Coordinates of C-alpha atoms in Angstrom, one line a residue:
M1 CA -25.0 -9.6 1.8
A2 CA -21.7 -8.8 -0.4
V3 CA -21.2 -5.8 2.2
R4 CA -21.6 -7.7 4.9
V5 CA -19.6 -10.8 3.9
I6 CA -16.4 -8.6 2.8
V7 CA -16.7 -6.7 6.0
W8 CA -16.5 -10.3 8.0
I9 CA -13.8 -11.8 6.6
F10 CA -11.9 -8.8 5.7
C11 CA -11.9 -7.5 9.3
L12 CA -8.6 -6.1 10.6
C13 CA -8.5 -7.0 14.4
W14 CA -5.0 -5.0 15.8
A15 CA -4.2 -6.3 19.2
V16 CA -1.9 -2.2 19.8
G17 CA -4.0 0.6 20.4
L18 CA -4.9 3.2 17.5
G19 CA -6.1 6.8 17.4
A20 CA -4.9 10.1 18.2
V21 CA -2.5 10.8 21.2
R22 CA -2.0 14.2 22.4
P23 CA 1.5 14.5 24.0
A24 CA 2.0 16.2 27.5
A25 CA 2.1 20.1 26.5
A26 CA 5.7 21.4 27.3
G27 CA 7.8 23.9 26.6
N28 CA 7.0 26.9 24.1
P29 CA 6.3 25.9 20.7
A30 CA 8.4 27.1 18.1
V31 CA 5.3 28.4 15.7
N32 CA 5.0 31.0 13.1
R33 CA 2.0 30.7 11.1
S34 CA 1.9 34.2 10.0
G35 CA 1.8 34.6 6.1
Y36 CA 0.3 30.9 6.1
R37 CA -3.2 31.2 7.1
D38 CA -4.5 30.4 3.9
N39 CA -6.3 27.5 4.0
I40 CA -3.6 25.3 2.0
L41 CA -2.8 22.5 4.2
R42 CA 0.9 21.9 4.0
M43 CA 2.2 18.1 4.5
G44 CA 6.1 16.5 5.0
V45 CA 6.5 13.3 3.3
N46 CA 9.6 11.0 3.7
I47 CA 10.3 10.6 0.3
S48 CA 12.4 12.6 -2.7
G49 CA 9.4 12.7 -5.4
F50 CA 6.6 10.6 -6.6
D51 CA 7.0 7.8 -9.2
T52 CA 4.1 7.7 -11.0
R53 CA 0.5 10.1 -11.0
D54 CA -1.3 6.9 -13.3
P55 CA -3.2 5.1 -10.0
H56 CA -2.7 1.7 -12.1
F57 CA 1.2 1.8 -11.4
A58 CA 0.9 3.3 -8.1
A59 CA 2.9 1.1 -5.8
S60 CA 4.5 3.1 -3.2
F61 CA 2.9 4.5 -0.4
A62 CA 3.4 7.6 -1.6
D63 CA 2.1 7.1 -5.1
R64 CA -0.8 5.9 -3.5
M65 CA -1.1 8.8 -1.0
L66 CA -1.0 10.9 -4.6
V67 CA -4.0 9.0 -6.1
D68 CA -6.1 8.5 -3.5
M69 CA -6.5 12.2 -3.6
V70 CA -7.2 12.6 -7.2
F71 CA -9.3 9.9 -8.0
N72 CA -12.2 7.4 -7.3
G73 CA -13.4 3.4 -7.6
L74 CA -17.2 3.1 -8.4
I75 CA -16.9 1.5 -4.6
R76 CA -14.4 2.8 -1.8
F77 CA -13.1 1.7 1.5
K78 CA -14.4 4.2 3.8
P79 CA -12.1 7.0 4.6
G80 CA -10.0 5.9 7.5
L81 CA -12.6 3.0 8.2
A82 CA -11.5 0.4 6.2
P83 CA -12.5 -2.0 5.2
E84 CA -15.9 -1.1 5.2
L85 CA -17.4 -0.3 2.0
E86 CA -19.4 2.0 0.5
P87 CA -20.6 3.4 -2.8
D88 CA -18.2 6.1 -4.5
L89 CA -18.9 6.9 -8.4
A90 CA -21.8 4.1 -8.1
L91 CA -25.1 4.3 -6.5
G92 CA -25.0 1.3 -4.8
I93 CA -23.0 -1.8 -4.4
P94 CA -24.8 -4.7 -6.6
E95 CA -25.7 -8.1 -5.6
P96 CA -24.1 -10.8 -8.4
V97 CA -26.4 -11.8 -11.0
T98 CA -25.7 -15.1 -13.1
L99 CA -27.1 -14.0 -16.7
N100 CA -26.6 -17.0 -19.2
G101 CA -24.8 -19.2 -17.1
K102 CA -22.1 -16.5 -16.2
Q103 CA -22.2 -14.5 -13.2
T104 CA -22.6 -10.4 -13.6
W105 CA -22.3 -7.4 -11.4
T106 CA -24.4 -4.2 -12.5
F107 CA -23.4 -0.7 -11.3
R108 CA -25.7 2.2 -11.9
L109 CA -23.6 5.6 -12.1
R110 CA -24.2 8.5 -10.0
E111 CA -25.0 11.8 -12.6
K112 CA -23.1 15.0 -12.6
V113 CA -19.5 13.3 -12.0
F114 CA -17.1 15.7 -13.8
F115 CA -13.2 15.0 -14.9
H116 CA -10.7 17.3 -13.6
G117 CA -10.2 17.9 -18.0
G118 CA -6.3 18.6 -18.8
K119 CA -4.1 20.8 -20.8
G120 CA -6.7 22.1 -23.5
T121 CA -9.7 19.8 -22.5
P122 CA -12.4 21.3 -20.2
P123 CA -14.2 18.8 -17.3
W124 CA -16.5 16.9 -19.1
E125 CA -18.9 14.9 -17.5
M126 CA -18.7 11.0 -16.6
T127 CA -20.3 8.2 -18.6
A128 CA -20.5 4.6 -18.6
A129 CA -18.0 5.1 -21.5
D130 CA -15.4 6.1 -19.5
V131 CA -15.5 4.0 -16.3
V132 CA -15.5 0.9 -19.7
R133 CA -12.2 2.8 -21.0
S134 CA -11.1 3.1 -17.7
F135 CA -10.9 -0.7 -16.7
E136 CA -9.9 -1.5 -20.3
K137 CA -7.2 0.1 -19.3
T138 CA -6.6 -1.8 -16.3
T139 CA -6.8 -5.1 -17.9
D140 CA -3.8 -3.9 -20.3
P141 CA -0.5 -4.9 -19.0
A142 CA 1.0 -2.6 -21.0
R143 CA -1.1 0.0 -19.4
S144 CA -1.6 -1.1 -15.9
A145 CA 1.0 -2.9 -13.4
Y146 CA -2.9 -4.8 -12.1
A147 CA -4.0 -6.1 -15.3
G148 CA -3.0 -9.7 -13.8
G149 CA -6.0 -9.3 -11.2
Y150 CA -8.4 -8.9 -13.7
D151 CA -8.4 -12.6 -15.7
G152 CA -11.8 -13.2 -16.8
I153 CA -13.5 -10.1 -16.1
S154 CA -14.8 -7.9 -18.6
V155 CA -17.2 -4.6 -18.6
E156 CA -19.3 -3.4 -20.8
A157 CA -21.3 -0.1 -21.0
L158 CA -25.4 -0.7 -21.0
D159 CA -26.5 2.6 -21.3
R160 CA -25.2 6.0 -20.6
R161 CA -25.4 5.1 -16.7
T162 CA -25.0 1.8 -16.3
V163 CA -21.9 -0.8 -16.5
R164 CA -22.1 -4.4 -16.2
F165 CA -18.9 -7.0 -15.1
T166 CA -18.8 -10.7 -16.5
V167 CA -16.7 -12.4 -14.5
D168 CA -15.9 -15.8 -15.4
P169 CA -15.0 -18.1 -13.5
P170 CA -17.2 -16.8 -10.9
Q171 CA -16.0 -14.8 -8.0
S172 CA -16.8 -14.3 -4.0
P173 CA -17.3 -10.4 -3.5
L174 CA -14.6 -11.1 -1.2
L175 CA -12.1 -11.4 -4.4
F176 CA -14.4 -9.3 -6.2
L177 CA -15.5 -6.1 -4.5
P178 CA -11.9 -4.9 -4.0
K179 CA -11.1 -4.8 -7.8
V180 CA -13.7 -2.2 -8.4
A181 CA -13.0 -0.2 -5.0
N182 CA -10.5 2.8 -4.7
Y183 CA -7.3 0.7 -4.8
A184 CA -5.3 0.0 -7.7
G185 CA -6.7 -1.2 -10.7
G186 CA -10.0 -0.1 -9.7
F187 CA -9.7 3.7 -10.0
V188 CA -11.6 5.3 -12.2
A189 CA -8.9 7.5 -14.6
A190 CA -9.5 8.9 -17.8
E191 CA -6.8 9.6 -20.7
V192 CA -6.6 12.8 -22.2
G193 CA -4.0 15.1 -23.7
L194 CA -0.8 13.7 -25.8
P195 CA 1.4 10.9 -25.1
D196 CA 4.4 11.5 -22.8
S197 CA 8.1 9.9 -23.6
R198 CA 7.2 6.5 -22.4
G199 CA 4.1 6.7 -24.4
R200 CA 1.4 7.5 -21.1
R201 CA -1.1 10.0 -21.8
P202 CA -1.9 11.7 -18.9
L203 CA -4.5 10.9 -16.6
A204 CA -7.6 13.2 -15.4
G205 CA -9.4 11.6 -12.0
T206 CA -12.9 12.6 -10.7
G207 CA -11.5 13.3 -7.2
P208 CA -11.7 16.1 -4.4
F209 CA -8.0 17.7 -5.7
S210 CA -6.5 17.6 -9.1
I211 CA -3.1 17.7 -9.7
E212 CA -1.0 20.9 -10.6
G213 CA 2.3 19.5 -10.0
L214 CA 5.5 20.6 -9.0
T215 CA 5.6 24.2 -7.7
G216 CA 8.9 25.2 -6.7
E217 CA 11.8 22.5 -5.4
G218 CA 10.7 19.6 -3.5
T219 CA 7.3 21.0 -3.4
F220 CA 3.9 19.7 -4.9
F221 CA 0.4 20.9 -5.5
L222 CA -3.2 19.8 -5.7
R223 CA -5.7 21.7 -6.1
P224 CA -9.4 21.8 -4.7
N225 CA -12.2 20.5 -7.6
G226 CA -14.9 22.7 -7.3
R227 CA -17.3 20.3 -8.9
Y228 CA -16.6 17.3 -6.7
F229 CA -19.8 15.2 -6.6
R230 CA -19.4 15.2 -2.5
G231 CA -19.1 19.2 -2.6
A232 CA -16.4 21.5 -3.4
P233 CA -13.8 20.6 -0.7
L234 CA -12.9 22.7 2.5
L235 CA -9.2 23.4 2.1
A236 CA -7.8 25.5 -0.5
G237 CA -5.3 23.0 -1.6
V238 CA -2.9 20.9 -0.5
E239 CA 1.0 21.5 -0.7
I240 CA 3.6 18.4 -0.5
H241 CA 6.7 18.8 0.9
F242 CA 9.8 16.1 0.1
L243 CA 11.7 15.8 2.8
P244 CA 13.3 12.3 3.4
Q245 CA 15.2 13.3 6.2
S246 CA 13.3 13.1 9.4
S247 CA 15.2 15.9 11.2
R248 CA 14.2 18.2 8.1
R249 CA 10.0 17.5 9.0
I250 CA 10.3 17.8 12.2
D251 CA 12.4 21.9 11.7
A252 CA 9.6 22.3 9.3
F253 CA 6.7 21.5 11.5
D254 CA 8.7 23.4 14.7
K255 CA 8.7 26.5 12.6
G256 CA 5.0 26.3 11.5
R257 CA 5.6 25.9 8.3
L258 CA 3.4 22.0 8.0
D259 CA 0.4 21.3 9.4
L260 CA 1.3 17.7 9.1
I261 CA 4.1 15.1 8.8
C262 CA 5.2 11.2 8.5
G263 CA 6.6 10.2 11.5
E264 CA 8.9 7.1 12.1
T265 CA 7.4 3.7 13.6
S266 CA 9.5 4.6 16.6
S267 CA 8.6 4.5 19.6
A268 CA 11.9 6.5 20.6
W269 CA 10.7 8.9 17.3
A270 CA 7.5 9.3 19.2
A271 CA 9.0 10.1 22.4
S272 CA 11.1 13.0 20.9
V273 CA 8.5 14.8 19.6
T274 CA 6.1 14.8 22.9
G275 CA 5.7 17.7 24.4
R276 CA 5.0 19.8 21.9
K277 CA 1.4 22.5 22.3
F278 CA -1.5 22.1 19.6
T279 CA 0.3 18.7 18.6
L280 CA -1.2 15.2 17.7
I281 CA 0.3 12.0 17.2
D282 CA -1.9 9.4 15.0
Y283 CA -1.2 5.9 14.9
F284 CA -3.4 3.8 12.5
G285 CA -3.5 0.5 10.6
V286 CA -3.9 -1.1 7.9
P287 CA -0.9 -2.4 8.8
E288 CA 2.0 -3.4 6.3
T289 CA 3.6 -6.7 6.1
A290 CA 6.9 -7.0 6.0
S291 CA 8.6 -9.6 3.9
I292 CA 12.2 -10.9 2.6
H293 CA 11.6 -12.1 -0.9
F294 CA 15.1 -14.3 -2.1
N295 CA 15.8 -14.0 -6.1
L296 CA 15.8 -17.6 -7.1
L297 CA 17.4 -16.1 -10.0
F298 CA 20.4 -15.6 -8.2
P299 CA 22.7 -18.5 -7.8
P300 CA 23.2 -18.5 -4.1
F301 CA 19.3 -18.2 -3.3
A302 CA 18.8 -20.8 -6.0
D303 CA 19.7 -23.3 -3.7
V304 CA 17.0 -23.8 -1.0
R305 CA 19.5 -25.1 1.9
V306 CA 21.1 -21.6 1.3
R307 CA 18.2 -19.7 1.6
K308 CA 17.0 -21.8 4.7
A309 CA 20.5 -21.0 6.3
V310 CA 19.6 -17.5 6.0
A311 CA 16.4 -17.9 8.0
Y312 CA 18.2 -19.9 10.3
A313 CA 20.6 -17.2 10.8
L314 CA 18.2 -14.3 11.4
D315 CA 15.9 -13.5 15.1
R316 CA 12.3 -11.5 14.4
D317 CA 12.8 -9.8 17.2
A318 CA 16.3 -8.0 16.6
F319 CA 14.0 -6.6 13.4
L320 CA 11.7 -5.0 16.2
N321 CA 13.9 -3.7 18.4
P322 CA 14.5 -0.6 16.0
F323 CA 11.2 0.5 16.1
G324 CA 10.7 0.2 19.6
P325 CA 7.6 -1.4 22.2
G326 CA 4.2 -1.7 20.5
M327 CA 5.4 -0.3 17.4
A328 CA 5.5 -3.7 15.2
S329 CA 4.5 -7.0 15.7
N330 CA 6.6 -10.4 14.4
V331 CA 4.4 -12.5 11.4
F332 CA 5.1 -16.1 10.7
S333 CA 3.7 -16.3 7.2
P334 CA 3.1 -14.2 4.4
A335 CA -0.6 -13.3 5.2
P336 CA -0.9 -11.9 8.6
P337 CA -3.4 -13.9 10.7
H338 CA -5.5 -11.0 11.0
M339 CA -6.6 -12.3 7.0
P340 CA -8.3 -15.0 5.7
G341 CA -5.7 -17.3 5.1
G342 CA -2.9 -16.1 7.3
L343 CA -1.1 -18.1 9.8
G344 CA -0.7 -17.6 13.1
K345 CA 2.7 -18.2 15.2
K346 CA 1.6 -21.4 17.2
E347 CA -0.1 -22.8 13.6
V348 CA 3.6 -22.3 12.0
E349 CA 5.0 -23.5 15.1
D350 CA 3.2 -27.0 14.7
L351 CA 4.4 -27.5 11.9
N352 CA 8.0 -26.7 12.3
L353 CA 8.5 -24.1 9.9
T354 CA 9.3 -21.3 12.1
Y355 CA 12.8 -21.5 11.4
P356 CA 14.4 -20.3 15.2
M357 CA 17.8 -18.9 14.8
D358 CA 20.0 -21.6 14.8
I359 CA 24.2 -20.1 13.9
A360 CA 25.0 -23.7 13.9
K361 CA 22.2 -24.9 12.0
A362 CA 22.7 -22.0 9.1
K363 CA 26.5 -22.4 9.2
A364 CA 26.0 -26.0 8.4
L365 CA 23.5 -25.8 5.7
L366 CA 26.0 -23.4 4.1
A367 CA 28.1 -25.5 4.1
Q368 CA 26.2 -28.2 2.7
A369 CA 25.3 -26.2 -0.5
G370 CA 29.5 -25.2 -1.3
Y371 CA 29.2 -21.7 0.7
K372 CA 31.9 -22.9 4.2
D373 CA 33.4 -20.0 3.9
G374 CA 30.5 -17.6 2.6
F375 CA 29.7 -15.5 0.4
A376 CA 28.9 -11.6 -0.6
F377 CA 26.3 -9.5 -2.6
D378 CA 25.1 -5.9 -3.1
V379 CA 21.5 -4.8 -2.9
A380 CA 19.5 -1.4 -3.2
V381 CA 18.3 0.0 -0.6
S382 CA 15.1 2.6 -0.3
E383 CA 15.6 5.9 1.5
L384 CA 12.6 5.1 3.6
A385 CA 13.6 4.3 7.7
Q386 CA 11.8 1.9 8.1
I387 CA 13.1 -0.1 4.9
R388 CA 16.4 1.5 5.6
T389 CA 16.2 -0.2 9.0
N390 CA 15.5 -3.6 7.9
Y391 CA 17.8 -3.6 5.7
Q392 CA 20.3 -2.5 8.1
T393 CA 19.3 -5.1 10.5
L394 CA 19.4 -8.3 8.1
K395 CA 23.2 -7.3 7.2
K396 CA 24.0 -7.1 10.9
Q397 CA 23.1 -10.6 11.3
L398 CA 23.9 -12.1 7.8
A399 CA 27.5 -11.3 9.1
R400 CA 27.2 -13.9 11.7
V401 CA 27.3 -16.7 8.9
N402 CA 29.9 -14.5 7.1
I403 CA 27.5 -13.7 4.5
R404 CA 28.7 -9.9 3.4
M405 CA 25.4 -7.8 2.2
G406 CA 26.8 -4.5 0.7
I407 CA 23.8 -1.4 0.7
C408 CA 23.8 0.8 -2.4
L409 CA 21.2 3.7 -0.7
T410 CA 19.0 5.0 -3.4
S411 CA 15.5 6.6 -3.4
H412 CA 12.5 5.1 -2.7
A413 CA 11.1 5.7 -6.5
D414 CA 14.5 4.1 -7.8
Y415 CA 14.1 1.0 -5.0
H416 CA 10.8 0.3 -6.8
K417 CA 12.4 0.8 -10.4
K418 CA 15.6 -1.3 -9.4
I419 CA 13.5 -4.6 -7.5
R420 CA 11.2 -4.5 -10.7
A421 CA 14.0 -5.3 -12.8
N422 CA 15.7 -8.1 -11.0
A423 CA 18.6 -5.7 -9.5
N424 CA 18.3 -7.4 -5.9
P425 CA 19.8 -10.7 -4.7
L426 CA 17.0 -10.3 -1.9
V427 CA 14.3 -7.9 -1.5
V428 CA 12.7 -6.1 1.4
Y429 CA 9.3 -5.7 0.7
E430 CA 6.3 -3.7 2.9
A431 CA 2.8 -4.6 1.6
F432 CA -0.7 -4.7 2.3
R433 CA -3.5 -5.8 -0.4
P434 CA -7.3 -6.1 0.1
N435 CA -7.3 -10.0 0.8
T436 CA -4.7 -13.3 0.0
D437 CA -5.6 -14.2 -3.5
E438 CA -4.2 -10.8 -4.7
L439 CA -1.4 -11.5 -1.9
L440 CA -0.4 -14.3 -3.0
S441 CA -1.2 -13.6 -6.9
R442 CA 0.8 -10.7 -6.8
F443 CA 4.0 -11.8 -5.4
F444 CA 4.2 -15.2 -6.1
H445 CA 2.2 -16.2 -9.4
S446 CA 4.5 -17.2 -12.0
Q447 CA 2.5 -14.8 -14.2
S448 CA 3.4 -11.8 -12.0
R449 CA 7.4 -12.6 -12.1
V450 CA 8.9 -9.0 -12.9
M451 CA 10.3 -8.5 -16.1
T452 CA 9.6 -11.9 -17.6
G453 CA 6.1 -12.6 -16.4
Q454 CA 3.2 -12.7 -18.6
K455 CA 1.4 -10.1 -16.1
M456 CA 4.4 -8.7 -14.2
A457 CA 4.0 -7.5 -10.8
T458 CA 5.9 -7.7 -7.8
N459 CA 6.9 -11.6 -7.4
F460 CA 10.3 -10.8 -6.7
S461 CA 11.3 -14.2 -5.9
N462 CA 10.3 -15.4 -9.5
Y463 CA 8.8 -18.5 -8.2
T464 CA 6.2 -20.8 -9.8
G465 CA 5.8 -23.5 -7.3
I466 CA 2.0 -23.0 -5.6
D467 CA -0.1 -21.5 -9.2
H468 CA -2.2 -24.5 -9.0
L469 CA -3.3 -23.6 -5.3
I470 CA -3.8 -20.1 -6.2
E471 CA -5.6 -21.0 -8.9
Q472 CA -7.6 -23.6 -7.1
A473 CA -8.5 -20.8 -4.3
R474 CA -9.5 -18.3 -6.8
S475 CA -12.4 -20.4 -8.4
E476 CA -13.5 -22.2 -5.2
R477 CA -17.0 -20.6 -4.2
V478 CA -16.6 -22.2 -0.3
T479 CA -15.1 -19.7 1.5
S480 CA -13.7 -22.1 4.0
K481 CA -12.2 -24.7 1.3
Q482 CA -10.8 -21.2 -0.2
I483 CA -9.3 -20.3 3.4
K484 CA -7.8 -24.0 3.3
L485 CA -5.9 -23.4 0.0
W486 CA -4.5 -20.2 1.1
E487 CA -3.5 -21.9 4.0
Y488 CA -1.6 -24.8 2.0
A489 CA 0.4 -22.2 -0.4
Q490 CA 1.7 -20.7 2.6
I491 CA 2.9 -24.1 3.9
K492 CA 5.0 -24.7 0.8
L493 CA 6.3 -21.1 0.6
L494 CA 7.7 -21.7 3.8
E495 CA 8.9 -25.0 3.0
D496 CA 10.7 -23.8 0.2
M497 CA 11.6 -20.9 2.0
V498 CA 10.9 -18.5 -0.7
V499 CA 10.1 -15.8 1.6
Y500 CA 10.8 -14.8 5.2
P501 CA 8.1 -13.0 7.2
L502 CA 8.7 -10.1 9.1
H503 CA 6.5 -8.2 10.8
F504 CA 3.6 -5.4 10.5
R505 CA 3.9 -2.4 11.9
K506 CA 1.7 0.9 12.6
H507 CA 1.7 3.9 10.5
T508 CA 3.0 7.6 12.5
Y509 CA 1.7 11.0 11.6
L510 CA 2.4 14.2 13.6
R511 CA 0.0 16.9 13.2
R512 CA -1.0 20.4 14.6
D513 CA -4.6 19.8 16.4
W514 CA -6.0 22.6 14.3
L515 CA -6.0 19.6 11.4
D516 CA -9.7 18.2 11.0
Y517 CA -9.3 15.0 8.6
G518 CA -13.2 15.4 8.3
H519 CA -13.4 11.3 9.6
P520 CA -12.2 9.2 12.0
L521 CA -8.6 7.6 11.6
K522 CA -8.9 3.6 12.4
N523 CA -7.6 1.8 9.1
A524 CA -7.1 3.9 6.4
I525 CA -6.5 1.6 2.7
A526 CA -4.7 4.4 1.4
L527 CA -1.5 4.1 4.0
Y528 CA -1.6 8.1 4.7
P529 CA -4.6 9.6 7.1
Q530 CA -6.1 10.3 3.7
I531 CA -6.9 14.1 3.2
T532 CA -10.5 14.3 1.3
E533 CA -13.4 16.9 0.4
T534 CA -14.2 17.3 4.4
T535 CA -10.6 17.9 5.9
R536 CA -10.3 21.0 6.9
L537 CA -8.1 23.6 8.9
I538 CA -9.4 25.5 12.0
Y539 CA -7.0 27.8 12.7
P540 CA -6.7 29.0 16.9
E541 CA -7.9 32.1 17.2
T542 CA -5.5 33.0 20.0
E543 CA -2.5 34.9 19.7
E544 CA -0.5 32.2 21.3
G545 CA -1.7 29.4 18.9
A546 CA -1.8 31.6 16.0
G547 CA 1.9 32.3 16.8
L548 CA 1.4 36.1 15.6

């Protein structure tokens, strides 16, 4: 029942087509795989480096990609088929049981699951005590960015192979199960070794790959885990190449140095890479939603008239144009309409909260707020193309009402640090969360405020106006009432113009057709194509295909 409920409620129905597209073959591919037939997957990513190896702090898509290969949850979103759930470190997905008036969830653990170990520490078999310690870390704000999502949840070991969670007040499967899945705080990690300069100890996982680390300038290696409980990986390793510039990734791919690269969410980019032999383009979800968050601590944006002036100055369609036809779609509420509690365009229009572009109204609101001549401010901007493009579009549109935004380009890792230090008056952020409670709680509850929140997360607006609605929805047992409360919360956000929803977009990757992911690719919770123990390289036998 629990699995059916979460699959039904959390079903991601995306109108655009997903899957692999084989570009029409044309020309001679510049492929030279000589010396690379070593069964190591080489992957080019659009970042300068990882920010963290700790799954309980992983926030960017790249950090989530890394921890996805290294750690497991008690249950997991099926590779490539999210939101379907299946057992992972646990033997099954339990139903909740009431004990002593409190809701409990009891998980029986697999046997012969081994942590990778670390320097001076050999691999060891996972027990219930390890799982308990991991969730104690998850619920500790000093050791986890996701602690705020575990209020009222405690865990104990009943025996060596059994753990029990007590949840007070009780939660629906929709809210609880993602907390113990392979996402954010649900990853099971074991601290091992000595603390680093920040007081954090290295972490061991149980996943199909373990971290070797940097192996050269701009390269990072993961080695296969021969003890993996689902079977030893078919790959001899994964080598990640940090290549922020799209042209460099394409060049390395064309020269046969890479099997898989991050693409750009752009129809123009997709057109530019067609015509390559032995090549596939993958389009897939789950879609991340981009929004503009107004930081209420900065004087201009503390005034709701200024925030609404910005909203009326913007044209949502202009933010879609850089991506090209079919690559992204407008959204009108913080939770997109394919999530429970999300609002569609018609619903928001009926409430008169779409803020259609009206330059005259925007200028009038600025004048009322005392900014007749506009104002200026600076923002840090990520190197990632999709984030950078949104900021550039925003800058151009704000100029029409004499709001002058300076852009300071930085690495994606530094961008995450700066926006969590309240450095930006406006924050453009892309996010996916497994349910609407997670999205609203992490981005708009007062406890989640960056820097000052009791359980700091990603409330970049420093907003405090919908705590009561979030908490009431969280404790509601009737799904229809829970969804209605989430709708009310988002209406309040739009009325106060705390956040301006932009769009959700596809993920795009380019790969050689000899790379087999080992699973279908429809919706990947980890926001990359997911490399697992079943991923393999099937090298071509022909001279043309091998480039020999």
